[in-house]
mmCIF file with all atom_site columns, C-alpha atoms in Angstrom:
data_model
loop_
_atom_site.group_PDB
_atom_site.id
_atom_site.type_symbol
_atom_site.label_atom_id
_atom_site.label_alt_id
_atom_site.label_comp_id
_atom_site.label_asym_id
_atom_site.label_entity_id
_atom_site.label_seq_id
_atom_site.pdbx_PDB_ins_code
_atom_site.Cartn_x
_atom_site.Cartn_y
_atom_site.Cartn_z
_atom_site.occupancy
_atom_site.B_iso_or_equiv
_atom_site.pdbx_formal_charge
_atom_site.auth_seq_id
_atom_site.auth_comp_id
_atom_site.auth_asym_id
_atom_site.auth_atom_id
_atom_site.pdbx_PDB_model_num
ATOM 1   C CA . MET A 1 1   ? 226.675 154.922 166.230 1.00 80.00 ? 83  MET A CA 1
ATOM 2   C CA . LEU A 1 2   ? 229.896 153.381 164.854 1.00 71.00 ? 84  LEU A CA 1
ATOM 3   C CA . LYS A 1 3   ? 229.436 149.835 163.565 1.00 83.00 ? 85  LYS A CA 1
ATOM 4   C CA . ALA A 1 4   ? 232.803 148.655 162.256 1.00 83.00 ? 86  ALA A CA 1
ATOM 5   C CA . ILE A 1 5   ? 236.004 149.747 160.578 1.00 88.00 ? 87  ILE A CA 1
ATOM 6   C CA . HIS A 1 6   ? 235.169 150.151 156.898 1.00 92.00 ? 88  HIS A CA 1
ATOM 7   C CA . HIS A 1 7   ? 238.703 150.562 155.574 1.00 94.00 ? 89  HIS A CA 1
ATOM 8   C CA . VAL A 1 8   ? 242.284 151.362 156.412 1.00 95.00 ? 90  VAL A CA 1
ATOM 9   C CA . ALA A 1 9   ? 244.352 153.459 153.983 1.00 94.00 ? 91  ALA A CA 1
ATOM 10  C CA . ILE A 1 10  ? 248.047 152.724 153.405 1.00 96.00 ? 92  ILE A CA 1
ATOM 11  C CA . ILE A 1 11  ? 250.490 154.754 151.310 1.00 94.00 ? 93  ILE A CA 1
ATOM 12  C CA . CYS A 1 12  ? 253.255 152.526 149.950 1.00 95.00 ? 94  CYS A CA 1
ATOM 13  C CA . SER A 1 13  ? 256.690 153.289 148.513 1.00 93.00 ? 95  SER A CA 1
ATOM 14  C CA . ASP A 1 14  ? 256.680 150.596 145.801 1.00 95.00 ? 96  ASP A CA 1
ATOM 15  C CA . TYR A 1 15  ? 253.192 149.992 144.425 1.00 96.00 ? 97  TYR A CA 1
ATOM 16  C CA . SER A 1 16  ? 253.942 146.737 142.551 1.00 97.00 ? 98  SER A CA 1
ATOM 17  C CA . ARG A 1 17  ? 255.707 145.188 145.537 1.00 97.00 ? 99  ARG A CA 1
ATOM 18  C CA . SER A 1 18  ? 252.956 146.176 147.986 1.00 97.00 ? 100 SER A CA 1
ATOM 19  C CA . LYS A 1 19  ? 250.193 145.103 145.588 1.00 98.00 ? 101 LYS A CA 1
ATOM 20  C CA . ALA A 1 20  ? 251.765 141.630 145.363 1.00 98.00 ? 102 ALA A CA 1
ATOM 21  C CA . PHE A 1 21  ? 252.253 141.480 149.145 1.00 98.00 ? 103 PHE A CA 1
ATOM 22  C CA . TYR A 1 22  ? 248.651 142.307 150.038 1.00 98.00 ? 104 TYR A CA 1
ATOM 23  C CA . SER A 1 23  ? 246.822 140.641 147.119 1.00 98.00 ? 105 SER A CA 1
ATOM 24  C CA . GLN A 1 24  ? 248.975 137.564 146.499 1.00 98.00 ? 106 GLN A CA 1
ATOM 25  C CA . LEU A 1 25  ? 250.830 136.780 149.725 1.00 98.00 ? 107 LEU A CA 1
ATOM 26  C CA . LEU A 1 26  ? 248.088 137.878 152.143 1.00 98.00 ? 108 LEU A CA 1
ATOM 27  C CA . GLN A 1 27  ? 245.422 136.766 149.632 1.00 97.00 ? 109 GLN A CA 1
ATOM 28  C CA . LEU A 1 28  ? 243.174 139.820 149.914 1.00 98.00 ? 110 LEU A CA 1
ATOM 29  C CA . GLU A 1 29  ? 240.622 140.125 147.129 1.00 98.00 ? 111 GLU A CA 1
ATOM 30  C CA . ILE A 1 30  ? 241.123 142.997 144.693 1.00 98.00 ? 112 ILE A CA 1
ATOM 31  C CA . ILE A 1 31  ? 237.896 144.986 144.397 1.00 98.00 ? 113 ILE A CA 1
ATOM 32  C CA . CYS A 1 32  ? 239.104 147.764 142.130 1.00 97.00 ? 114 CYS A CA 1
ATOM 33  C CA . GLU A 1 33  ? 242.374 149.198 140.830 1.00 98.00 ? 115 GLU A CA 1
ATOM 34  C CA . THR A 1 34  ? 242.445 152.793 139.638 1.00 97.00 ? 116 THR A CA 1
ATOM 35  C CA . TYR A 1 35  ? 245.241 154.787 138.034 1.00 96.00 ? 117 TYR A CA 1
ATOM 36  C CA . ARG A 1 36  ? 244.786 158.513 138.582 1.00 93.00 ? 118 ARG A CA 1
ATOM 37  C CA . GLU A 1 37  ? 246.685 160.220 135.794 1.00 94.00 ? 119 GLU A CA 1
ATOM 38  C CA . ASP A 1 38  ? 246.389 163.711 137.263 1.00 92.00 ? 120 ASP A CA 1
ATOM 39  C CA . ARG A 1 39  ? 248.198 162.486 140.401 1.00 90.00 ? 121 ARG A CA 1
ATOM 40  C CA . ASP A 1 40  ? 250.375 159.862 138.685 1.00 93.00 ? 122 ASP A CA 1
ATOM 41  C CA . SER A 1 41  ? 249.232 157.459 141.390 1.00 94.00 ? 123 SER A CA 1
ATOM 42  C CA . TYR A 1 42  ? 247.378 154.210 141.946 1.00 96.00 ? 124 TYR A CA 1
ATOM 43  C CA . LYS A 1 43  ? 244.583 153.329 144.337 1.00 96.00 ? 125 LYS A CA 1
ATOM 44  C CA . LEU A 1 44  ? 243.967 149.653 144.980 1.00 98.00 ? 126 LEU A CA 1
ATOM 45  C CA . ASP A 1 45  ? 240.896 148.568 146.952 1.00 97.00 ? 127 ASP A CA 1
ATOM 46  C CA . LEU A 1 46  ? 241.331 145.215 148.698 1.00 98.00 ? 128 LEU A CA 1
ATOM 47  C CA . LYS A 1 47  ? 238.638 143.253 150.563 1.00 97.00 ? 129 LYS A CA 1
ATOM 48  C CA . LEU A 1 48  ? 238.962 141.035 153.611 1.00 96.00 ? 130 LEU A CA 1
ATOM 49  C CA . PRO A 1 49  ? 236.499 138.168 154.150 1.00 95.00 ? 131 PRO A CA 1
ATOM 50  C CA . ASN A 1 50  ? 234.395 140.251 156.596 1.00 94.00 ? 132 ASN A CA 1
ATOM 51  C CA . ASN A 1 51  ? 234.033 142.960 153.897 1.00 95.00 ? 133 ASN A CA 1
ATOM 52  C CA . SER A 1 52  ? 236.355 145.454 155.595 1.00 96.00 ? 134 SER A CA 1
ATOM 53  C CA . GLN A 1 53  ? 238.838 146.953 153.168 1.00 97.00 ? 135 GLN A CA 1
ATOM 54  C CA . ILE A 1 54  ? 242.383 148.189 152.735 1.00 97.00 ? 136 ILE A CA 1
ATOM 55  C CA . GLU A 1 55  ? 243.004 151.070 150.359 1.00 97.00 ? 137 GLU A CA 1
ATOM 56  C CA . LEU A 1 56  ? 246.551 150.919 149.001 1.00 96.00 ? 138 LEU A CA 1
ATOM 57  C CA . PHE A 1 57  ? 247.829 154.208 147.576 1.00 95.00 ? 139 PHE A CA 1
ATOM 58  C CA . SER A 1 58  ? 250.966 155.217 145.706 1.00 95.00 ? 140 SER A CA 1
ATOM 59  C CA . PHE A 1 59  ? 252.074 158.844 145.862 1.00 91.00 ? 141 PHE A CA 1
ATOM 60  C CA . ASN A 1 60  ? 255.370 159.969 144.368 1.00 88.00 ? 142 ASN A CA 1
ATOM 61  C CA . GLY A 1 61  ? 257.667 161.508 146.954 1.00 87.00 ? 143 GLY A CA 1
ATOM 62  C CA . ALA A 1 62  ? 255.600 160.558 149.999 1.00 88.00 ? 144 ALA A CA 1
ATOM 63  C CA . PRO A 1 63  ? 257.783 160.795 153.128 1.00 86.00 ? 145 PRO A CA 1
ATOM 64  C CA . GLN A 1 64  ? 258.683 157.671 155.070 1.00 84.00 ? 146 GLN A CA 1
ATOM 65  C CA . ARG A 1 65  ? 256.661 156.874 158.196 1.00 79.00 ? 147 ARG A CA 1
ATOM 66  C CA . LEU A 1 66  ? 258.560 156.403 161.416 1.00 76.00 ? 148 LEU A CA 1
ATOM 67  C CA . SER A 1 67  ? 257.770 153.048 163.000 1.00 74.00 ? 149 SER A CA 1
ATOM 68  C CA . TYR A 1 68  ? 260.735 152.600 165.292 1.00 73.00 ? 150 TYR A CA 1
ATOM 69  C CA . PRO A 1 69  ? 260.912 154.155 167.749 1.00 79.00 ? 151 PRO A CA 1
ATOM 70  C CA . GLU A 1 70  ? 257.139 154.117 167.800 1.00 75.00 ? 152 GLU A CA 1
ATOM 71  C CA . ALA A 1 71  ? 255.681 157.459 166.809 1.00 75.00 ? 153 ALA A CA 1
ATOM 72  C CA . GLN A 1 72  ? 252.378 158.965 167.864 1.00 74.00 ? 154 GLN A CA 1
ATOM 73  C CA . GLY A 1 73  ? 249.401 158.066 165.737 1.00 76.00 ? 155 GLY A CA 1
ATOM 74  C CA . LEU A 1 74  ? 248.164 154.774 164.353 1.00 78.00 ? 156 LEU A CA 1
ATOM 75  C CA . ARG A 1 75  ? 250.318 152.052 165.907 1.00 84.00 ? 157 ARG A CA 1
ATOM 76  C CA . HIS A 1 76  ? 249.553 148.976 163.804 1.00 91.00 ? 158 HIS A CA 1
ATOM 77  C CA . LEU A 1 77  ? 246.934 147.102 161.800 1.00 94.00 ? 159 LEU A CA 1
ATOM 78  C CA . ALA A 1 78  ? 245.777 143.789 163.294 1.00 95.00 ? 160 ALA A CA 1
ATOM 79  C CA . PHE A 1 79  ? 244.273 140.865 161.378 1.00 96.00 ? 161 PHE A CA 1
ATOM 80  C CA . ALA A 1 80  ? 242.160 138.194 163.082 1.00 96.00 ? 162 ALA A CA 1
ATOM 81  C CA . VAL A 1 81  ? 243.151 134.619 162.211 1.00 97.00 ? 163 VAL A CA 1
ATOM 82  C CA . ASP A 1 82  ? 241.688 131.235 163.141 1.00 95.00 ? 164 ASP A CA 1
ATOM 83  C CA . ASP A 1 83  ? 245.032 129.404 163.308 1.00 96.00 ? 165 ASP A CA 1
ATOM 84  C CA . LEU A 1 84  ? 247.943 131.631 164.278 1.00 96.00 ? 166 LEU A CA 1
ATOM 85  C CA . ALA A 1 85  ? 250.629 128.950 164.039 1.00 97.00 ? 167 ALA A CA 1
ATOM 86  C CA . LEU A 1 86  ? 249.490 127.913 160.553 1.00 97.00 ? 168 LEU A CA 1
ATOM 87  C CA . THR A 1 87  ? 249.423 131.544 159.374 1.00 97.00 ? 169 THR A CA 1
ATOM 88  C CA . VAL A 1 88  ? 252.896 132.212 160.813 1.00 98.00 ? 170 VAL A CA 1
ATOM 89  C CA . ASP A 1 89  ? 254.232 129.083 159.117 1.00 98.00 ? 171 ASP A CA 1
ATOM 90  C CA . TYR A 1 90  ? 252.750 130.193 155.773 1.00 98.00 ? 172 TYR A CA 1
ATOM 91  C CA . LEU A 1 91  ? 254.321 133.649 156.043 1.00 98.00 ? 173 LEU A CA 1
ATOM 92  C CA . GLN A 1 92  ? 257.719 132.257 157.049 1.00 98.00 ? 174 GLN A CA 1
ATOM 93  C CA . GLN A 1 93  ? 257.668 129.762 154.174 1.00 98.00 ? 175 GLN A CA 1
ATOM 94  C CA . ASN A 1 94  ? 257.131 132.767 151.897 1.00 98.00 ? 176 ASN A CA 1
ATOM 95  C CA . GLY A 1 95  ? 260.126 134.665 153.248 1.00 98.00 ? 177 GLY A CA 1
ATOM 96  C CA . VAL A 1 96  ? 258.338 136.962 155.691 1.00 98.00 ? 178 VAL A CA 1
ATOM 97  C CA . GLU A 1 97  ? 260.056 137.525 159.040 1.00 98.00 ? 179 GLU A CA 1
ATOM 98  C CA . VAL A 1 98  ? 257.604 137.029 161.899 1.00 98.00 ? 180 VAL A CA 1
ATOM 99  C CA . GLU A 1 99  ? 258.230 137.799 165.557 1.00 98.00 ? 181 GLU A CA 1
ATOM 100 C CA . PRO A 1 100 ? 257.854 134.983 168.104 1.00 98.00 ? 182 PRO A CA 1
ATOM 101 C CA . ILE A 1 101 ? 254.269 134.221 169.112 1.00 98.00 ? 183 ILE A CA 1
ATOM 102 C CA . ARG A 1 102 ? 253.313 135.818 172.426 1.00 97.00 ? 184 ARG A CA 1
ATOM 103 C CA . ILE A 1 103 ? 250.294 135.635 174.729 1.00 97.00 ? 185 ILE A CA 1
ATOM 104 C CA . ASP A 1 104 ? 248.384 138.838 175.504 1.00 95.00 ? 186 ASP A CA 1
ATOM 105 C CA . ASP A 1 105 ? 248.405 139.219 179.303 1.00 93.00 ? 187 ASP A CA 1
ATOM 106 C CA . LEU A 1 106 ? 244.999 140.893 179.269 1.00 93.00 ? 188 LEU A CA 1
ATOM 107 C CA . THR A 1 107 ? 243.078 138.561 176.931 1.00 94.00 ? 189 THR A CA 1
ATOM 108 C CA . ASP A 1 108 ? 245.131 135.351 177.129 1.00 96.00 ? 190 ASP A CA 1
ATOM 109 C CA . LYS A 1 109 ? 245.075 135.262 173.286 1.00 96.00 ? 191 LYS A CA 1
ATOM 110 C CA . ALA A 1 110 ? 248.063 134.475 171.078 1.00 97.00 ? 192 ALA A CA 1
ATOM 111 C CA . PHE A 1 111 ? 249.431 137.177 168.768 1.00 96.00 ? 193 PHE A CA 1
ATOM 112 C CA . THR A 1 112 ? 252.505 138.159 166.794 1.00 97.00 ? 194 THR A CA 1
ATOM 113 C CA . PHE A 1 113 ? 253.797 140.890 164.514 1.00 96.00 ? 195 PHE A CA 1
ATOM 114 C CA . PHE A 1 114 ? 255.298 141.076 161.035 1.00 97.00 ? 196 PHE A CA 1
ATOM 115 C CA . SER A 1 115 ? 255.861 143.953 158.613 1.00 96.00 ? 197 SER A CA 1
ATOM 116 C CA . ASP A 1 116 ? 254.662 144.879 155.166 1.00 96.00 ? 198 ASP A CA 1
ATOM 117 C CA . PRO A 1 117 ? 257.208 145.795 152.438 1.00 95.00 ? 199 PRO A CA 1
ATOM 118 C CA . ASP A 1 118 ? 257.479 149.345 153.833 1.00 92.00 ? 200 ASP A CA 1
ATOM 119 C CA . GLY A 1 119 ? 258.044 148.202 157.402 1.00 91.00 ? 201 GLY A CA 1
ATOM 120 C CA . LEU A 1 120 ? 254.505 149.002 158.559 1.00 91.00 ? 202 LEU A CA 1
ATOM 121 C CA . PRO A 1 121 ? 253.712 146.896 161.622 1.00 93.00 ? 203 PRO A CA 1
ATOM 122 C CA . LEU A 1 122 ? 251.021 144.270 161.038 1.00 95.00 ? 204 LEU A CA 1
ATOM 123 C CA . GLU A 1 123 ? 249.644 142.044 163.792 1.00 96.00 ? 205 GLU A CA 1
ATOM 124 C CA . LEU A 1 124 ? 248.110 138.579 163.620 1.00 97.00 ? 206 LEU A CA 1
ATOM 125 C CA . TYR A 1 125 ? 245.654 137.913 166.464 1.00 96.00 ? 207 TYR A CA 1
ATOM 126 C CA . GLN A 1 126 ? 244.225 134.470 167.275 1.00 94.00 ? 208 GLN A CA 1
ATOM 127 C CA . VAL A 1 127 ? 240.414 134.554 167.542 1.00 92.00 ? 209 VAL A CA 1
#
């Protein structure tokens, strides 16, 4: 029935800052950028190498999402990486705070967390 996650939608507080974070720093390919005049908002479609996508939205006056303490609902977005240490080093060299690398007790895989410009929790997971 379900085959894969097609996309994840994120509403950001500062469109230019988040666009740079996801497209330049995280190096996601821009598929399409649309300005919707009737909503005074942007929609940016970004592609990961496996063809899954992130939709980045800007909406004026959108309320802040509670991340800490953790609220009910979507907890975080996790990205698979081949070399966790190399990815962490890249992010840190670019001014991104990254939590210490931990080992998942259930899978014995390495993982860590960092945040996007709005404080949304993002995970890196060694595959």
